[in-house]
Amino acid sequence: MHKITIAIDGYSSTGKSTVAKQLADWLAYVYVDTGAMYRAVTLFAMQNNMVAEGKVHTSKLIAALPNIQLEFRKKGADTAEIHLNGENVEKDIRHLSVSEYVSPVATISEVRRKLVEQQKKMGEGKGVVMDGRDIGTVVFPNAELKIFMTASAQQRAERRYKELLAHGDTVTYQEVLENVQERDHIDTTREDSPLRKAEDAIEIDNSDMNLEDQFHTILQLAKDRIAGRV
Ligand code: DC
């Protein structure tokens, strides 16, 4: 069957990865979580003393980029976990401490260039669902289907807070809300590849949508594109 490229962008904690994974499973496509790549680079910077007091040591990190190797390795039939220089860091990259540094790291053009190049290669054969902030605008401007997900900051913080608690993190709702708002600000105002809706993207506000409705809405859009109906 004709394969397409699906780009899912949007604000943090809008549930992009949940719907991207569901779609990839259903269509038997490859799912790529590009946020995990920015998070893994951030973890590397943290492990190598390149961050302190909310600031990233940009020149040190840029110099170390050739030493960072990222790879998604399959776990079971339909999940892949990110490995940083051969080590599985899928869990470590989800902590709030990483979330606090990831947006500044993602403003660094050299970091973006390295990751975007790898992302383009991963999508070469089509049949890919990729989620992030710049997939429809920079990584795959010709993607057949582009989705832009939004929801209120409070809704997103609430979802993230529950997830973090479930993982045993000790955080307050207020801390999570502030992090969500801070990341929105940095992601939308950075100079290189700011988060914005591509002109031809379809916006989905899922503040009041359940997961099932959201999945079926987007799946229908994908089916139409695959069948060449739109
Ligand atoms: O999707 P996420 O919350 O795991 O992403 C973490 C951060 O990485 C987010 O604050 C912005 C950055 N990011 C980006 O700049 N470009 C992408 N394609 C994906 C993520």
mmCIF file of C-alpha atoms and ligand atoms in Angstrom:
data_model
loop_
_atom_site.group_PDB
_atom_site.id
_atom_site.type_symbol
_atom_site.label_atom_id
_atom_site.label_comp_id
_atom_site.label_asym_id
_atom_site.label_seq_id
_atom_site.Cartn_x
_atom_site.Cartn_y
_atom_site.Cartn_z
ATOM 1 C CA MET A 1 0.000 0.000 0.000
ATOM 2 C CA HIS A 2 1.024 3.600 -0.679
ATOM 3 C CA LYS A 3 3.018 4.907 2.312
ATOM 4 C CA ILE A 4 2.986 8.485 3.553
ATOM 5 C CA THR A 5 4.853 10.645 6.059
ATOM 6 C CA ILE A 6 2.901 11.891 9.072
ATOM 7 C CA ALA A 7 4.198 14.900 11.021
ATOM 8 C CA ILE A 8 2.724 15.622 14.457
ATOM 9 C CA ASP A 9 3.773 18.882 16.078
ATOM 10 C CA GLY A 10 2.486 20.859 19.007
ATOM 11 C CA TYR A 11 3.025 22.172 22.492
ATOM 12 C CA SER A 12 4.581 20.010 25.199
ATOM 13 C CA SER A 13 2.341 17.453 26.883
ATOM 14 C CA THR A 14 -0.454 17.653 24.336
ATOM 15 C CA GLY A 15 -0.380 13.872 23.965
ATOM 16 C CA LYS A 16 1.460 13.927 20.635
ATOM 17 C CA SER A 17 3.421 10.794 21.402
ATOM 18 C CA THR A 18 0.347 8.842 22.530
ATOM 19 C CA VAL A 19 -1.518 9.434 19.303
ATOM 20 C CA ALA A 20 1.635 9.088 17.169
ATOM 21 C CA LYS A 21 2.312 5.659 18.699
ATOM 22 C CA GLN A 22 -1.306 4.544 18.198
ATOM 23 C CA LEU A 23 -1.184 5.615 14.546
ATOM 24 C CA ALA A 24 2.168 3.953 13.911
ATOM 25 C CA ASP A 25 0.892 0.701 15.463
ATOM 26 C CA TRP A 26 -2.295 0.742 13.458
ATOM 27 C CA LEU A 27 -0.593 1.553 10.155
ATOM 28 C CA ALA A 28 2.512 -0.588 10.876
ATOM 29 C CA TYR A 29 4.644 2.532 10.425
ATOM 30 C CA VAL A 30 7.826 3.513 12.251
ATOM 31 C CA TYR A 31 7.292 5.912 15.162
ATOM 32 C CA VAL A 32 10.000 8.465 15.966
ATOM 33 C CA ASP A 33 9.854 10.536 19.160
ATOM 34 C CA THR A 34 12.131 13.470 18.320
ATOM 35 C CA GLY A 35 11.651 15.022 21.774
ATOM 36 C CA ALA A 36 13.463 11.967 23.158
ATOM 37 C CA MET A 37 16.467 12.891 21.016
ATOM 38 C CA TYR A 38 16.626 16.457 22.400
ATOM 39 C CA ARG A 39 16.146 15.031 25.888
ATOM 40 C CA ALA A 40 19.004 12.536 25.423
ATOM 41 C CA VAL A 41 21.370 15.317 24.307
ATOM 42 C CA THR A 42 20.274 17.262 27.401
ATOM 43 C CA LEU A 43 20.965 14.276 29.642
ATOM 44 C CA PHE A 44 24.439 14.003 28.100
ATOM 45 C CA ALA A 45 25.047 17.692 28.900
ATOM 46 C CA MET A 46 23.879 17.137 32.484
ATOM 47 C CA GLN A 47 26.052 14.060 32.963
ATOM 48 C CA ASN A 48 29.093 15.929 31.661
ATOM 49 C CA ASN A 49 28.794 19.064 33.790
ATOM 50 C CA MET A 50 27.647 21.288 30.953
ATOM 51 C CA VAL A 51 24.633 22.742 32.762
ATOM 52 C CA ALA A 52 24.301 24.726 35.969
ATOM 53 C CA GLU A 53 21.774 27.058 37.564
ATOM 54 C CA GLY A 54 19.384 26.977 34.651
ATOM 55 C CA LYS A 55 22.107 27.680 32.071
ATOM 56 C CA VAL A 56 23.678 25.472 29.425
ATOM 57 C CA HIS A 57 27.377 25.697 28.580
ATOM 58 C CA THR A 58 26.702 26.024 24.870
ATOM 59 C CA SER A 59 30.234 26.013 23.460
ATOM 60 C CA LYS A 60 31.234 22.945 25.497
ATOM 61 C CA LEU A 61 28.151 21.082 24.326
ATOM 62 C CA ILE A 62 28.719 22.027 20.687
ATOM 63 C CA ALA A 63 32.319 20.805 20.917
ATOM 64 C CA ALA A 64 31.121 17.501 22.380
ATOM 65 C CA LEU A 65 28.409 16.842 19.766
ATOM 66 C CA PRO A 66 30.577 14.406 17.738
ATOM 67 C CA ASN A 67 30.756 12.248 20.892
ATOM 68 C CA ILE A 68 26.998 11.891 21.121
ATOM 69 C CA GLN A 69 25.502 8.898 19.410
ATOM 70 C CA LEU A 70 21.743 8.366 19.516
ATOM 71 C CA GLU A 71 19.902 5.274 18.466
ATOM 72 C CA PHE A 72 16.374 3.911 18.843
ATOM 73 C CA ARG A 73 16.494 0.200 19.626
ATOM 74 C CA LYS A 74 13.454 -1.998 19.309
ATOM 75 C CA LYS A 75 11.900 -3.409 22.416
ATOM 76 C CA GLY A 76 9.267 -5.989 21.610
ATOM 77 C CA ALA A 77 7.184 -5.739 18.479
ATOM 78 C CA ASP A 78 6.132 -2.116 18.577
ATOM 79 C CA THR A 79 8.181 -0.049 20.988
ATOM 80 C CA ALA A 80 11.611 1.461 20.551
ATOM 81 C CA GLU A 81 13.727 2.959 23.299
ATOM 82 C CA ILE A 82 16.332 5.649 22.964
ATOM 83 C CA HIS A 83 19.971 4.801 23.646
ATOM 84 C CA LEU A 84 22.644 7.386 24.347
ATOM 85 C CA ASN A 85 26.100 6.081 23.442
ATOM 86 C CA GLY A 86 24.822 2.542 23.768
ATOM 87 C CA GLU A 87 23.016 3.000 27.072
ATOM 88 C CA ASN A 88 19.240 2.807 27.418
ATOM 89 C CA VAL A 89 18.167 6.226 28.774
ATOM 90 C CA GLU A 90 14.449 6.037 27.971
ATOM 91 C CA LYS A 91 13.475 6.408 31.645
ATOM 92 C CA ASP A 92 16.137 8.912 32.713
ATOM 93 C CA ILE A 93 15.195 11.440 30.038
ATOM 94 C CA ARG A 94 11.633 11.800 31.376
ATOM 95 C CA HIS A 95 12.559 13.359 34.741
ATOM 96 C CA LEU A 96 11.558 16.945 35.452
ATOM 97 C CA SER A 97 15.253 17.845 35.869
ATOM 98 C CA VAL A 98 15.801 16.998 32.181
ATOM 99 C CA SER A 99 12.617 18.872 31.178
ATOM 100 C CA GLU A 100 14.022 21.959 32.875
ATOM 101 C CA TYR A 101 17.093 22.068 30.604
ATOM 102 C CA VAL A 102 15.769 20.595 27.382
ATOM 103 C CA SER A 103 14.227 23.749 25.884
ATOM 104 C CA PRO A 104 17.437 25.802 26.201
ATOM 105 C CA VAL A 105 19.402 22.890 24.700
ATOM 106 C CA ALA A 106 16.899 22.740 21.818
ATOM 107 C CA THR A 107 17.594 26.405 20.961
ATOM 108 C CA ILE A 108 21.176 25.557 19.942
ATOM 109 C CA SER A 109 21.354 25.485 16.127
ATOM 110 C CA GLU A 110 24.250 23.005 16.016
ATOM 111 C CA VAL A 111 22.236 20.558 18.134
ATOM 112 C CA ARG A 112 19.203 20.971 15.873
ATOM 113 C CA ARG A 113 21.248 20.491 12.699
ATOM 114 C CA LYS A 114 22.671 17.217 13.975
ATOM 115 C CA LEU A 115 19.299 15.831 15.077
ATOM 116 C CA VAL A 116 17.325 17.039 12.051
ATOM 117 C CA GLU A 117 19.825 15.321 9.747
ATOM 118 C CA GLN A 118 19.323 12.043 11.593
ATOM 119 C CA GLN A 119 15.517 12.498 11.574
ATOM 120 C CA LYS A 120 15.456 13.085 7.815
ATOM 121 C CA LYS A 121 17.375 9.841 7.294
ATOM 122 C CA MET A 122 14.954 7.928 9.509
ATOM 123 C CA GLY A 123 12.029 9.121 7.392
ATOM 124 C CA GLU A 124 13.596 8.500 3.988
ATOM 125 C CA GLY A 125 11.552 5.410 3.231
ATOM 126 C CA LYS A 126 8.233 7.078 4.247
ATOM 127 C CA GLY A 127 5.882 4.990 6.399
ATOM 128 C CA VAL A 128 6.863 7.103 9.387
ATOM 129 C CA VAL A 129 4.991 8.974 12.117
ATOM 130 C CA MET A 130 7.265 11.571 13.701
ATOM 131 C CA ASP A 131 6.343 13.882 16.543
ATOM 132 C CA GLY A 132 8.073 17.041 17.702
ATOM 133 C CA ARG A 133 7.986 20.810 17.242
ATOM 134 C CA ASP A 134 9.402 21.392 13.760
ATOM 135 C CA ILE A 135 8.515 18.218 11.885
ATOM 136 C CA GLY A 136 5.951 19.780 9.533
ATOM 137 C CA THR A 137 7.897 23.013 9.120
ATOM 138 C CA VAL A 138 11.553 21.913 8.920
ATOM 139 C CA VAL A 139 12.135 18.153 8.983
ATOM 140 C CA PHE A 140 9.407 17.094 6.523
ATOM 141 C CA PRO A 141 7.898 20.222 4.944
ATOM 142 C CA ASN A 142 6.400 17.937 2.265
ATOM 143 C CA ALA A 143 4.737 15.493 4.668
ATOM 144 C CA GLU A 144 1.401 14.303 3.300
ATOM 145 C CA LEU A 145 -0.313 14.743 6.663
ATOM 146 C CA LYS A 146 0.559 17.395 9.237
ATOM 147 C CA ILE A 147 -1.197 17.648 12.567
ATOM 148 C CA PHE A 148 -0.749 20.502 15.052
ATOM 149 C CA MET A 149 -1.895 19.644 18.575
ATOM 150 C CA THR A 150 -2.904 22.149 21.221
ATOM 151 C CA ALA A 151 -4.574 22.139 24.654
ATOM 152 C CA SER A 152 -4.668 24.605 27.517
ATOM 153 C CA ALA A 153 -1.505 24.870 29.650
ATOM 154 C CA GLN A 154 -3.516 23.832 32.738
ATOM 155 C CA GLN A 155 -4.824 20.683 31.072
ATOM 156 C CA ARG A 156 -1.362 19.760 29.861
ATOM 157 C CA ALA A 157 0.246 20.383 33.256
ATOM 158 C CA GLU A 158 -2.417 18.261 34.918
ATOM 159 C CA ARG A 159 -1.703 15.339 32.552
ATOM 160 C CA ARG A 160 2.066 15.655 32.955
ATOM 161 C CA TYR A 161 1.760 15.944 36.734
ATOM 162 C CA LYS A 162 -0.200 12.682 36.921
ATOM 163 C CA GLU A 163 2.331 10.934 34.696
ATOM 164 C CA LEU A 164 5.260 12.097 36.823
ATOM 165 C CA LEU A 165 3.534 11.048 40.056
ATOM 166 C CA ALA A 166 2.798 7.638 38.535
ATOM 167 C CA HIS A 167 6.517 7.297 37.809
ATOM 168 C CA GLY A 168 7.325 8.063 41.425
ATOM 169 C CA ASP A 169 8.637 11.612 40.906
ATOM 170 C CA THR A 170 8.046 14.000 43.800
ATOM 171 C CA VAL A 171 6.877 17.201 42.155
ATOM 172 C CA THR A 172 4.120 19.720 42.735
ATOM 173 C CA TYR A 173 1.450 20.666 40.200
ATOM 174 C CA GLN A 174 2.709 24.262 40.331
ATOM 175 C CA GLU A 175 6.261 23.208 39.367
ATOM 176 C CA VAL A 176 4.950 21.220 36.424
ATOM 177 C CA LEU A 177 2.690 24.073 35.274
ATOM 178 C CA GLU A 178 5.583 26.533 35.432
ATOM 179 C CA ASN A 179 7.780 24.157 33.443
ATOM 180 C CA VAL A 180 5.088 23.718 30.773
ATOM 181 C CA GLN A 181 4.644 27.506 30.462
ATOM 182 C CA GLU A 182 8.383 28.148 30.422
ATOM 183 C CA ARG A 183 8.895 25.550 27.688
ATOM 184 C CA ASP A 184 6.010 26.965 25.627
ATOM 185 C CA HIS A 185 7.683 30.341 25.816
ATOM 186 C CA ILE A 186 11.166 29.136 24.838
ATOM 187 C CA ASP A 187 9.897 26.733 22.137
ATOM 188 C CA THR A 188 7.765 29.381 20.411
ATOM 189 C CA THR A 189 10.172 32.305 20.637
ATOM 190 C CA ARG A 190 13.523 30.678 19.796
ATOM 191 C CA GLU A 191 15.208 31.905 16.635
ATOM 192 C CA ASP A 192 15.966 28.561 15.020
ATOM 193 C CA SER A 193 12.890 26.524 14.026
ATOM 194 C CA PRO A 194 10.412 27.937 16.543
ATOM 195 C CA LEU A 195 7.292 25.916 17.273
ATOM 196 C CA ARG A 196 4.592 27.098 14.897
ATOM 197 C CA LYS A 197 1.781 25.559 12.950
ATOM 198 C CA ALA A 198 2.703 24.831 9.336
ATOM 199 C CA GLU A 199 0.291 26.532 6.925
ATOM 200 C CA ASP A 200 -1.051 23.217 5.707
ATOM 201 C CA ALA A 201 -1.274 21.571 9.144
ATOM 202 C CA ILE A 202 -4.594 20.575 10.684
ATOM 203 C CA GLU A 203 -5.022 21.947 14.190
ATOM 204 C CA ILE A 204 -6.503 19.688 16.831
ATOM 205 C CA ASP A 205 -7.332 21.115 20.243
ATOM 206 C CA ASN A 206 -7.738 18.098 22.490
ATOM 207 C CA SER A 207 -8.563 19.942 25.743
ATOM 208 C CA ASP A 208 -11.972 18.282 25.756
ATOM 209 C CA MET A 209 -11.348 15.227 23.594
ATOM 210 C CA ASN A 210 -10.882 11.713 24.856
ATOM 211 C CA LEU A 211 -8.047 9.559 23.526
ATOM 212 C CA GLU A 212 -10.327 7.410 21.444
ATOM 213 C CA ASP A 213 -12.008 10.327 19.637
ATOM 214 C CA GLN A 214 -8.653 11.925 19.013
ATOM 215 C CA PHE A 215 -7.199 8.719 17.577
ATOM 216 C CA HIS A 216 -10.154 8.090 15.282
ATOM 217 C CA THR A 217 -10.185 11.675 14.007
ATOM 218 C CA ILE A 218 -6.506 11.546 13.097
ATOM 219 C CA LEU A 219 -6.643 7.983 11.754
ATOM 220 C CA GLN A 220 -9.408 9.009 9.359
ATOM 221 C CA LEU A 221 -7.279 11.891 8.107
ATOM 222 C CA ALA A 222 -4.371 9.478 7.579
ATOM 223 C CA LYS A 223 -6.550 6.963 5.732
ATOM 224 C CA ASP A 224 -7.818 9.711 3.425
ATOM 225 C CA ARG A 225 -4.281 10.812 2.634
ATOM 226 C CA ILE A 226 -3.122 7.229 2.008
ATOM 227 C CA ALA A 227 -6.056 6.618 -0.311
ATOM 228 C CA GLY A 228 -5.252 9.902 -2.063
ATOM 229 C CA ARG A 229 -8.715 11.276 -1.309
ATOM 230 C CA VAL A 230 -7.387 14.688 -0.183
HETATM 231 O O1 DC B 1 8.166 16.464 23.200
HETATM 232 P P1 DC B 1 9.051 16.658 24.442
HETATM 233 O O2 DC B 1 8.373 17.387 25.546
HETATM 234 O O3 DC B 1 9.681 15.386 24.879
HETATM 235 O O4 DC B 1 10.224 17.609 23.901
HETATM 236 C C1 DC B 1 11.214 18.077 24.759
HETATM 237 C C2 DC B 1 11.768 19.412 24.282
HETATM 238 O O5 DC B 1 12.532 19.224 23.086
HETATM 239 C C3 DC B 1 10.763 20.506 23.979
HETATM 240 O O6 DC B 1 10.630 21.416 25.050
HETATM 241 C C4 DC B 1 11.313 21.198 22.761
HETATM 242 C C5 DC B 1 12.335 20.289 22.177
HETATM 243 N N1 DC B 1 11.995 19.738 20.874
HETATM 244 C C6 DC B 1 12.299 20.491 19.762
HETATM 245 O O7 DC B 1 12.773 21.615 19.906
HETATM 246 N N2 DC B 1 12.095 19.985 18.520
HETATM 247 C C7 DC B 1 11.563 18.772 18.353
HETATM 248 N N3 DC B 1 11.381 18.294 17.112
HETATM 249 C C8 DC B 1 11.215 17.984 19.488
HETATM 250 C C9 DC B 1 11.424 18.511 20.739
#
